[in-house]
Amino acid sequence: MTTEAQTACLTRIVDDLAEQGWSLQPQFLSQSLTTALAHECRKRAAQGALTPAGVGRGNQQQISEGLRGDHIQWLEPGDSSSSDVYLSLLDELRGVINQGLYLGLEDFEGHFALYPPGAFYRKHLDRFRDDDRRTVSAVLYLNEDWQAEQGGALRLYLKDGSQRDVLPEAGTLVIFLSADLPHEVLPASRERLSLTGWLRRRGNEPW
Ligand code: OGA
Ligand code: MN
């Protein structure tokens, strides 16, 4: 169930995507939910469940610390009540985007990501590098009291040629069209946690 405020937020995201190809929602989730998700991400890290992220698709995957230095673990339905709340919100968003923009989004895949201090992710496009079904990227940040001088911004390269830096502050959600916006993660002086995912449309495999 979504509240009226959440529904209004989802509508703003759709309007922003239509107008500018991206949207920033600084308080997408309640503090209690982001705290629970941050706790879960740290617990998984302590258990050794997060593994170095690869670059590329399927069996072309390679670990390349020169391109990205985060450690990830994919989310599965039923992992925890807090991640299930997030998955259901993203499913709601998927429906609202489909109604407004006819993108034919079918599902969501997402992972926890932990960037150790100094780690980064070089400038890239989500669609072409990893998966051509990825249509809308959604990054939720889980870091309390993030300060600009700690680095770690997501730098978006916008269509008008300008850049926009987003700080990974807890509760902030950034959404963008995966094929359109190159972006990078700048190194930070502290650990940086997020829950990153993609709304995907059907692939056009011939089988
Ligand atoms: C990614 C990515 C952005 C971020 O995982 O593809 O670009 O701010 N993440 O964590
Ligand atoms: Mn990306």
Coordinates of N, CA and C and ligand atoms in Angstrom, one line a residue:
M1 N 0.8 -1.2 0.0 CA 0.0 0.0 0.0 C 0.9 1.2 0.0
T2 N 0.6 2.2 -0.9 CA 1.3 3.4 -0.9 C 0.4 4.5 -0.3
T3 N 1.1 5.5 0.4 CA 0.4 6.7 0.9 C 0.1 7.7 -0.2
E4 N -0.7 8.7 0.1 CA -0.9 9.7 -0.9 C 0.3 10.4 -1.3
A5 N 1.2 10.7 -0.3 CA 2.5 11.4 -0.6 C 3.3 10.5 -1.5
Q6 N 3.4 9.2 -1.2 CA 4.2 8.4 -2.1 C 3.6 8.3 -3.5
T7 N 2.3 8.3 -3.7 CA 1.7 8.3 -5.0 C 2.1 9.6 -5.7
A8 N 2.0 10.7 -5.0 CA 2.4 12.0 -5.6 C 3.9 12.0 -6.1
C9 N 4.7 11.4 -5.2 CA 6.1 11.3 -5.6 C 6.3 10.5 -6.8
L10 N 5.6 9.4 -6.9 CA 5.7 8.5 -8.1 C 5.3 9.3 -9.4
T11 N 4.3 10.1 -9.2 CA 3.8 10.9 -10.4 C 4.8 11.9 -10.8
R12 N 5.5 12.5 -9.8 CA 6.5 13.5 -10.1 C 7.7 12.9 -10.9
I13 N 8.0 11.6 -10.4 CA 9.1 10.9 -11.1 C 8.8 10.7 -12.6
V14 N 7.5 10.3 -12.9 CA 7.1 10.1 -14.3 C 7.2 11.4 -15.1
D15 N 6.7 12.5 -14.5 CA 6.7 13.8 -15.1 C 8.2 14.2 -15.4
D16 N 9.0 14.1 -14.4 CA 10.5 14.4 -14.6 C 11.1 13.6 -15.7
L17 N 10.8 12.3 -15.7 CA 11.4 11.4 -16.7 C 11.0 11.9 -18.1
A18 N 9.7 12.2 -18.3 CA 9.2 12.7 -19.6 C 9.8 14.0 -20.0
E19 N 10.0 14.9 -19.0 CA 10.5 16.2 -19.4 C 12.0 16.3 -19.5
Q20 N 12.8 15.6 -18.6 CA 14.2 15.7 -18.6 C 15.0 14.4 -18.6
G21 N 14.3 13.3 -18.5 CA 15.1 12.0 -18.6 C 15.6 11.6 -17.2
W22 N 15.4 12.4 -16.2 CA 15.9 11.9 -14.9 C 15.1 12.6 -13.8
S23 N 15.2 12.1 -12.5 CA 14.4 12.7 -11.4 C 15.2 12.4 -10.1
L24 N 15.1 13.4 -9.3 CA 15.8 13.3 -8.0 C 14.7 13.4 -6.9
Q25 N 14.6 12.4 -6.0 CA 13.7 12.5 -4.9 C 14.4 12.4 -3.6
P26 N 14.7 13.5 -2.9 CA 15.5 13.4 -1.7 C 15.0 12.7 -0.5
Q27 N 13.7 12.5 -0.4 CA 13.1 11.7 0.7 C 12.2 10.7 0.2
F28 N 12.7 9.8 -0.6 CA 11.8 8.8 -1.2 C 11.3 7.8 -0.1
L29 N 12.2 7.4 0.8 CA 11.9 6.5 1.8 C 11.9 7.1 3.2
S30 N 11.2 6.5 4.1 CA 11.2 6.9 5.5 C 12.6 6.6 6.1
Q31 N 12.9 7.3 7.2 CA 14.2 7.1 7.8 C 14.3 5.6 8.4
S32 N 13.2 5.2 8.9 CA 13.3 3.8 9.5 C 13.6 2.8 8.5
L33 N 13.0 2.9 7.3 CA 13.2 2.0 6.2 C 14.6 2.0 5.7
T34 N 15.2 3.3 5.5 CA 16.5 3.3 5.0 C 17.5 2.8 6.0
T35 N 17.2 3.1 7.3 CA 18.1 2.6 8.4 C 18.1 1.0 8.3
A36 N 16.9 0.5 8.2 CA 16.9 -1.0 8.1 C 17.6 -1.6 6.9
L37 N 17.5 -0.9 5.8 CA 18.2 -1.4 4.6 C 19.7 -1.2 4.7
A38 N 20.1 -0.1 5.3 CA 21.6 0.1 5.5 C 22.1 -1.0 6.4
H39 N 21.3 -1.3 7.5 CA 21.7 -2.3 8.4 C 21.9 -3.7 7.7
E40 N 20.9 -4.0 6.8 CA 20.9 -5.2 6.1 C 22.1 -5.3 5.2
C41 N 22.4 -4.2 4.5 CA 23.6 -4.2 3.6 C 24.9 -4.4 4.4
R42 N 25.0 -3.8 5.5 CA 26.2 -3.9 6.4 C 26.3 -5.4 6.9
K43 N 25.2 -5.9 7.2 CA 25.2 -7.3 7.7 C 25.6 -8.3 6.6
R44 N 25.1 -8.1 5.4 CA 25.6 -8.9 4.3 C 27.1 -8.8 4.1
A45 N 27.5 -7.5 4.2 CA 29.0 -7.3 4.0 C 29.8 -8.0 5.0
A46 N 29.3 -7.9 6.3 CA 30.1 -8.6 7.4 C 30.1 -10.1 7.2
Q47 N 29.0 -10.6 6.6 CA 28.9 -12.1 6.4 C 29.7 -12.5 5.2
G48 N 30.3 -11.6 4.5 CA 31.1 -11.9 3.3 C 30.2 -12.2 2.1
A49 N 29.0 -11.7 2.1 CA 28.0 -12.1 1.0 C 28.2 -11.1 -0.2
L50 N 28.8 -10.0 0.0 CA 28.9 -9.1 -1.1 C 30.2 -9.4 -1.9
T51 N 30.1 -9.4 -3.2 CA 31.3 -9.8 -4.0 C 31.6 -8.7 -5.0
P52 N 32.9 -8.7 -5.5 CA 33.3 -7.6 -6.4 C 32.4 -7.6 -7.6
A53 N 31.9 -6.5 -8.0 CA 31.0 -6.4 -9.1 C 31.7 -6.6 -10.4
G54 N 31.1 -7.1 -11.4 CA 31.7 -7.3 -12.7 C 31.2 -6.2 -13.7
V55 N 31.9 -6.2 -14.8 CA 31.5 -5.3 -15.9 C 31.2 -6.1 -17.1
G56 N 30.1 -5.9 -17.8 CA 29.8 -6.7 -19.0 C 28.6 -7.7 -18.7
R57 N 28.2 -8.4 -19.7 CA 27.0 -9.2 -19.6 C 27.3 -10.7 -19.6
G58 N 26.5 -11.5 -18.8 CA 26.6 -12.9 -18.9 C 28.0 -13.5 -18.8
N59 N 28.4 -14.4 -19.7 CA 29.8 -14.9 -19.6 C 30.9 -14.0 -20.1
Q60 N 30.5 -12.8 -20.5 CA 31.4 -11.7 -20.9 C 31.9 -10.9 -19.6
Q61 N 31.3 -11.3 -18.5 CA 31.5 -10.5 -17.2 C 33.0 -10.6 -16.8
Q62 N 33.5 -9.4 -16.5 CA 34.9 -9.4 -16.0 C 34.9 -8.5 -14.8
I63 N 35.8 -8.8 -13.8 CA 36.0 -8.0 -12.7 C 37.1 -7.0 -13.1
S64 N 36.8 -5.7 -13.0 CA 37.7 -4.7 -13.4 C 37.7 -3.5 -12.4
E65 N 38.7 -3.6 -11.5 CA 38.7 -2.6 -10.5 C 39.1 -1.2 -11.0
G66 N 39.7 -1.2 -12.2 CA 40.0 0.1 -12.9 C 38.7 0.8 -13.4
L67 N 37.6 0.0 -13.5 CA 36.3 0.6 -14.0 C 35.4 0.8 -12.8
R68 N 35.3 -0.2 -11.9 CA 34.4 -0.1 -10.8 C 34.9 -0.9 -9.6
G69 N 34.7 -0.3 -8.4 CA 35.3 -1.0 -7.3 C 34.3 -1.4 -6.2
D70 N 33.0 -1.4 -6.6 CA 32.0 -1.7 -5.6 C 31.8 -3.3 -5.4
H71 N 31.2 -3.6 -4.3 CA 30.9 -5.0 -4.0 C 29.4 -5.1 -3.9
I72 N 28.8 -6.1 -4.5 CA 27.4 -6.2 -4.6 C 26.8 -7.5 -4.2
Q73 N 25.5 -7.5 -3.9 CA 24.7 -8.7 -3.8 C 23.3 -8.5 -4.3
W74 N 22.8 -9.3 -5.2 CA 21.5 -9.1 -5.8 C 20.4 -9.4 -4.7
L75 N 19.3 -8.6 -4.9 CA 18.2 -8.8 -4.0 C 17.3 -9.9 -4.6
E76 N 16.7 -10.6 -3.7 CA 15.7 -11.6 -4.1 C 14.4 -11.3 -3.3
P77 N 13.2 -11.5 -3.9 CA 12.0 -11.4 -3.1 C 12.0 -12.3 -1.9
G78 N 11.6 -11.8 -0.7 CA 11.6 -12.6 0.5 C 12.9 -12.5 1.3
D79 N 13.9 -11.7 0.8 CA 15.1 -11.6 1.6 C 14.8 -11.0 3.0
S80 N 14.0 -9.9 3.1 CA 13.7 -9.3 4.3 C 12.5 -8.5 4.2
S81 N 11.8 -8.1 5.3 CA 10.6 -7.3 5.1 C 10.9 -5.9 4.6
S82 N 12.1 -5.3 4.9 CA 12.4 -4.0 4.4 C 12.7 -4.0 2.9
S83 N 13.4 -5.0 2.5 CA 13.7 -5.1 1.0 C 12.4 -5.4 0.3
D84 N 11.5 -6.2 0.9 CA 10.3 -6.4 0.2 C 9.4 -5.2 0.0
V85 N 9.5 -4.3 1.1 CA 8.7 -3.0 1.0 C 9.3 -2.2 -0.2
Y86 N 10.6 -2.2 -0.3 CA 11.3 -1.4 -1.4 C 10.9 -2.0 -2.8
L87 N 10.9 -3.4 -2.9 CA 10.6 -4.0 -4.1 C 9.1 -3.7 -4.5
S88 N 8.2 -3.7 -3.5 CA 6.8 -3.4 -3.9 C 6.7 -1.9 -4.3
L89 N 7.4 -1.0 -3.7 CA 7.4 0.4 -4.1 C 7.9 0.5 -5.6
L90 N 8.9 -0.2 -5.9 CA 9.5 -0.1 -7.2 C 8.5 -0.7 -8.2
D91 N 7.8 -1.7 -7.8 CA 6.8 -2.3 -8.7 C 5.7 -1.3 -9.0
E92 N 5.3 -0.6 -7.9 CA 4.3 0.4 -8.1 C 4.8 1.5 -9.1
L93 N 6.1 1.9 -8.9 CA 6.7 2.9 -9.8 C 6.6 2.3 -11.3
R94 N 7.0 1.1 -11.4 CA 7.0 0.4 -12.7 C 5.6 0.6 -13.4
G95 N 4.5 0.4 -12.6 CA 3.2 0.5 -13.2 C 2.9 1.9 -13.6
V96 N 3.3 2.9 -12.7 CA 3.0 4.3 -13.0 C 3.7 4.8 -14.2
I97 N 5.0 4.3 -14.4 CA 5.8 4.7 -15.5 C 5.1 4.1 -16.8
N98 N 4.7 2.8 -16.7 CA 4.1 2.2 -17.9 C 2.9 2.9 -18.3
Q99 N 2.1 3.3 -17.3 CA 0.8 4.1 -17.7 C 1.1 5.4 -18.3
G100 N 2.2 6.1 -17.8 CA 2.4 7.4 -18.3 C 3.3 7.5 -19.5
L101 N 4.2 6.5 -19.6 CA 5.2 6.7 -20.7 C 5.2 5.5 -21.7
Y102 N 4.4 4.5 -21.4 CA 4.3 3.3 -22.3 C 5.6 2.6 -22.6
L103 N 6.4 2.5 -21.5 CA 7.7 1.9 -21.7 C 7.7 0.3 -21.7
G104 N 6.6 -0.2 -21.3 CA 6.5 -1.7 -21.4 C 7.5 -2.4 -20.4
L105 N 7.6 -1.8 -19.2 CA 8.6 -2.3 -18.2 C 8.0 -3.6 -17.6
E106 N 8.8 -4.6 -17.6 CA 8.3 -5.9 -17.1 C 8.7 -6.3 -15.7
D107 N 9.9 -5.9 -15.3 CA 10.4 -6.4 -14.0 C 11.4 -5.4 -13.5
F108 N 11.9 -5.8 -12.3 CA 12.9 -5.0 -11.6 C 14.0 -5.9 -11.1
E109 N 15.3 -5.5 -11.4 CA 16.4 -6.3 -10.7 C 17.2 -5.3 -10.0
G110 N 17.7 -5.7 -8.8 CA 18.5 -4.7 -8.0 C 19.5 -5.4 -7.1
H111 N 20.5 -4.7 -6.7 CA 21.5 -5.2 -5.8 C 21.9 -4.2 -4.8
F112 N 22.3 -4.7 -3.6 CA 23.0 -3.8 -2.6 C 24.4 -3.5 -3.2
A113 N 24.9 -2.3 -3.0 CA 26.3 -2.1 -3.4 C 27.0 -1.4 -2.3
L114 N 28.2 -1.8 -2.1 CA 29.1 -1.1 -1.1 C 30.4 -0.7 -1.8
Y115 N 30.6 0.6 -1.7 CA 31.9 1.1 -2.3 C 32.8 1.3 -1.1
P116 N 33.9 0.6 -0.9 CA 34.9 0.9 0.1 C 35.5 2.3 -0.1
P117 N 36.0 2.9 0.9 CA 36.7 4.2 0.7 C 37.6 4.2 -0.5
G118 N 37.5 5.2 -1.4 CA 38.4 5.3 -2.5 C 37.9 4.6 -3.8
A119 N 36.8 3.8 -3.6 CA 36.3 3.0 -4.8 C 35.5 4.0 -5.6
F120 N 35.4 3.7 -6.9 CA 34.6 4.5 -7.8 C 34.0 3.7 -8.9
Y121 N 33.2 4.3 -9.8 CA 32.7 3.6 -11.0 C 32.8 4.6 -12.1
R122 N 33.7 4.3 -13.1 CA 34.0 5.2 -14.1 C 32.7 5.5 -15.0
K123 N 32.8 6.6 -15.7 CA 31.7 7.1 -16.6 C 31.2 5.9 -17.5
H124 N 29.9 5.7 -17.4 CA 29.3 4.6 -18.2 C 27.8 4.8 -18.5
L125 N 27.3 4.0 -19.4 CA 25.9 4.0 -19.6 C 25.4 2.6 -19.1
D126 N 24.3 2.6 -18.4 CA 23.8 1.3 -17.9 C 23.2 0.4 -19.0
R127 N 22.6 0.9 -19.9 CA 21.9 0.1 -20.9 C 22.9 -0.7 -21.7
F128 N 23.9 -0.1 -22.3 CA 24.7 -0.8 -23.3 C 25.8 -1.7 -22.7
R129 N 26.3 -1.2 -21.6 CA 27.4 -2.0 -21.0 C 26.9 -3.3 -20.5
D130 N 25.8 -3.3 -19.8 CA 25.4 -4.5 -19.0 C 24.2 -5.3 -19.6
D131 N 23.2 -4.6 -20.1 CA 22.0 -5.3 -20.4 C 21.1 -4.4 -21.2
D132 N 20.7 -4.9 -22.4 CA 19.9 -4.0 -23.2 C 18.4 -4.0 -22.8
R133 N 18.1 -4.7 -21.8 CA 16.7 -4.6 -21.3 C 16.6 -3.5 -20.3
R134 N 17.7 -3.1 -19.7 CA 17.6 -2.1 -18.7 C 17.1 -0.8 -19.3
T135 N 16.0 -0.2 -18.7 CA 15.4 0.9 -19.3 C 15.4 2.1 -18.4
V136 N 15.1 1.9 -17.1 CA 15.1 2.9 -16.1 C 16.0 2.5 -15.0
S137 N 17.0 3.3 -14.7 CA 17.9 3.1 -13.5 C 17.4 3.7 -12.3
A138 N 17.4 3.0 -11.2 CA 16.9 3.6 -9.9 C 18.0 3.3 -8.8
V139 N 18.5 4.4 -8.2 CA 19.6 4.2 -7.2 C 19.1 4.9 -5.9
L140 N 19.0 4.0 -4.9 CA 18.6 4.5 -3.5 C 19.8 4.5 -2.6
Y141 N 20.0 5.6 -2.0 CA 21.2 5.7 -1.1 C 20.9 5.5 0.3
L142 N 21.9 5.0 1.1 CA 21.7 4.5 2.5 C 22.6 5.1 3.5
N143 N 23.2 6.3 3.2 CA 24.2 6.8 4.1 C 23.8 8.0 4.8
E144 N 23.7 7.9 6.2 CA 23.3 9.0 7.0 C 24.4 10.1 7.0
D145 N 23.9 11.3 7.1 CA 24.8 12.5 7.3 C 26.0 12.6 6.3
W146 N 25.7 12.4 5.0 CA 26.8 12.5 4.0 C 27.1 14.0 3.8
Q147 N 28.4 14.3 3.8 CA 28.9 15.7 3.6 C 29.5 15.8 2.2
A148 N 29.3 16.9 1.6 CA 29.9 17.1 0.2 C 31.4 16.8 0.2
E149 N 32.1 17.2 1.2 CA 33.6 17.1 1.2 C 34.0 15.6 1.3
Q150 N 33.1 14.7 1.6 CA 33.4 13.3 1.6 C 33.4 12.7 0.3
G151 N 33.1 13.5 -0.8 CA 33.1 12.9 -2.2 C 31.9 12.0 -2.4
G152 N 32.1 11.0 -3.3 CA 31.2 9.9 -3.5 C 29.9 10.3 -4.2
A153 N 29.9 11.5 -4.9 CA 28.7 11.9 -5.6 C 28.5 11.0 -6.8
L154 N 27.2 10.9 -7.2 CA 26.9 10.4 -8.5 C 26.9 11.6 -9.4
R155 N 27.7 11.5 -10.5 CA 27.8 12.6 -11.4 C 27.0 12.2 -12.7
L156 N 25.9 13.0 -13.0 CA 25.1 12.7 -14.1 C 25.5 13.7 -15.3
Y157 N 25.7 13.1 -16.5 CA 26.0 14.0 -17.6 C 24.7 14.2 -18.4
L158 N 24.1 15.4 -18.2 CA 22.7 15.6 -18.7 C 22.7 15.9 -20.2
K159 N 21.5 15.8 -20.8 CA 21.4 15.9 -22.2 C 21.7 17.3 -22.7
D160 N 21.5 18.4 -21.9 CA 21.9 19.7 -22.3 C 23.3 20.1 -22.1
G161 N 24.2 19.1 -21.8 CA 25.6 19.3 -21.8 C 26.1 19.6 -20.4
S162 N 25.2 19.9 -19.4 CA 25.6 20.2 -18.1 C 25.8 18.9 -17.2
Q163 N 26.4 19.1 -16.1 CA 26.6 18.0 -15.2 C 25.8 18.2 -13.9
R164 N 25.4 17.2 -13.2 CA 24.7 17.3 -12.0 C 25.3 16.3 -11.0
D165 N 25.7 16.8 -9.8 CA 26.3 15.8 -8.8 C 25.2 15.6 -7.8
V166 N 25.0 14.3 -7.4 CA 24.0 13.9 -6.4 C 24.7 13.3 -5.3
L167 N 24.5 13.8 -4.1 CA 25.2 13.2 -2.9 C 24.4 12.0 -2.4
P168 N 25.1 10.9 -2.0 CA 24.4 9.6 -1.7 C 23.8 9.6 -0.3
E169 N 23.0 10.6 0.0 CA 22.4 10.8 1.4 C 21.3 9.8 1.6
A170 N 21.2 9.2 2.7 CA 20.1 8.2 3.0 C 18.8 8.7 2.6
G171 N 18.0 7.9 2.0 CA 16.6 8.2 1.6 C 16.5 8.8 0.2
T172 N 17.6 9.3 -0.4 CA 17.6 9.9 -1.7 C 17.5 8.8 -2.8
L173 N 16.5 9.1 -3.7 CA 16.4 8.2 -4.8 C 16.7 9.0 -6.1
V174 N 17.5 8.4 -7.0 CA 17.7 9.1 -8.3 C 17.3 8.1 -9.3
I175 N 16.6 8.6 -10.3 CA 16.0 7.7 -11.4 C 16.4 8.3 -12.7
F176 N 16.8 7.5 -13.7 CA 17.1 8.1 -15.0 C 17.0 7.1 -16.1
L177 N 16.8 7.5 -17.3 CA 16.7 6.6 -18.4 C 18.0 6.0 -18.7
S178 N 18.1 4.7 -18.6 CA 19.4 4.0 -18.6 C 20.2 4.2 -19.9
A179 N 19.5 4.3 -21.1 CA 20.2 4.4 -22.3 C 20.7 5.8 -22.6
D180 N 20.1 6.8 -21.9 CA 20.4 8.2 -22.2 C 21.4 9.0 -21.4
L181 N 21.6 8.6 -20.1 CA 22.4 9.4 -19.3 C 23.7 8.7 -18.8
P182 N 24.8 9.1 -19.4 CA 26.1 8.7 -18.9 C 26.3 9.2 -17.5
H183 N 26.9 8.4 -16.6 CA 27.1 8.8 -15.2 C 28.3 8.1 -14.7
E184 N 28.8 8.6 -13.5 CA 29.9 8.0 -12.9 C 29.8 8.2 -11.4
V185 N 30.4 7.3 -10.6 CA 30.5 7.4 -9.2 C 31.9 7.9 -8.8
L186 N 31.9 9.1 -8.1 CA 33.2 9.6 -7.7 C 33.7 8.9 -6.4
P187 N 35.0 8.8 -6.2 CA 35.5 8.2 -5.0 C 35.2 9.0 -3.8
A188 N 35.0 8.3 -2.7 CA 34.6 8.9 -1.4 C 35.6 8.6 -0.3
S189 N 35.6 9.4 0.7 CA 36.6 9.1 1.8 C 35.9 8.2 2.9
R190 N 34.7 7.8 2.7 CA 34.0 6.9 3.6 C 33.3 5.8 2.8
E191 N 32.9 4.8 3.5 CA 32.1 3.7 2.9 C 30.8 4.3 2.3
R192 N 30.4 3.8 1.2 CA 29.2 4.3 0.5 C 28.3 3.2 0.1
L193 N 27.1 3.2 0.7 CA 26.1 2.1 0.5 C 24.9 2.6 -0.4
S194 N 24.5 1.7 -1.2 CA 23.3 2.0 -2.0 C 22.6 0.7 -2.4
L195 N 21.4 0.9 -2.9 CA 20.6 -0.2 -3.4 C 20.3 0.3 -4.9
T196 N 20.9 -0.4 -5.8 CA 20.9 0.1 -7.2 C 20.1 -1.0 -8.0
G197 N 19.3 -0.5 -8.9 CA 18.5 -1.4 -9.7 C 18.0 -0.8 -11.0
W198 N 17.3 -1.7 -11.8 CA 16.8 -1.4 -13.1 C 15.4 -1.9 -13.3
L199 N 14.6 -1.0 -13.9 CA 13.3 -1.5 -14.4 C 13.6 -1.9 -15.8
R200 N 13.2 -3.1 -16.1 CA 13.6 -3.7 -17.5 C 12.4 -4.0 -18.3
R201 N 12.6 -3.9 -19.6 CA 11.5 -4.3 -20.5 C 11.9 -5.7 -21.1
R202 N 11.0 -6.2 -21.8 CA 11.2 -7.6 -22.4 C 12.4 -7.5 -23.4
G203 N 13.3 -8.5 -23.3 CA 14.4 -8.6 -24.2 C 13.8 -9.0 -25.6
N204 N 14.6 -8.7 -26.7 CA 14.2 -9.2 -28.0 C 15.0 -10.3 -28.5
E205 N 15.3 -11.3 -27.6 CA 16.0 -12.5 -28.0 C 15.1 -13.2 -29.0
P206 N 15.7 -13.9 -30.0 CA 14.9 -14.6 -31.0 C 14.3 -15.9 -30.5
W207 N 14.7 -16.4 -29.4 CA 14.2 -17.7 -28.9 C 13.0 -17.5 -28.0
Ligands
OGA1 C1 25.7 1.5 -11.2 C2 25.8 2.9 -10.9 C3 25.4 4.7 -9.3 C4 25.6 5.0 -7.8 O1 25.7 0.6 -10.3 O2 25.5 1.2 -12.5 O3 26.0 3.7 -11.8 O4 25.4 6.2 -7.5 N1 25.6 3.3 -9.6 O5 25.8 4.1 -7.0
MN2 MN 25.4 2.9 -13.7

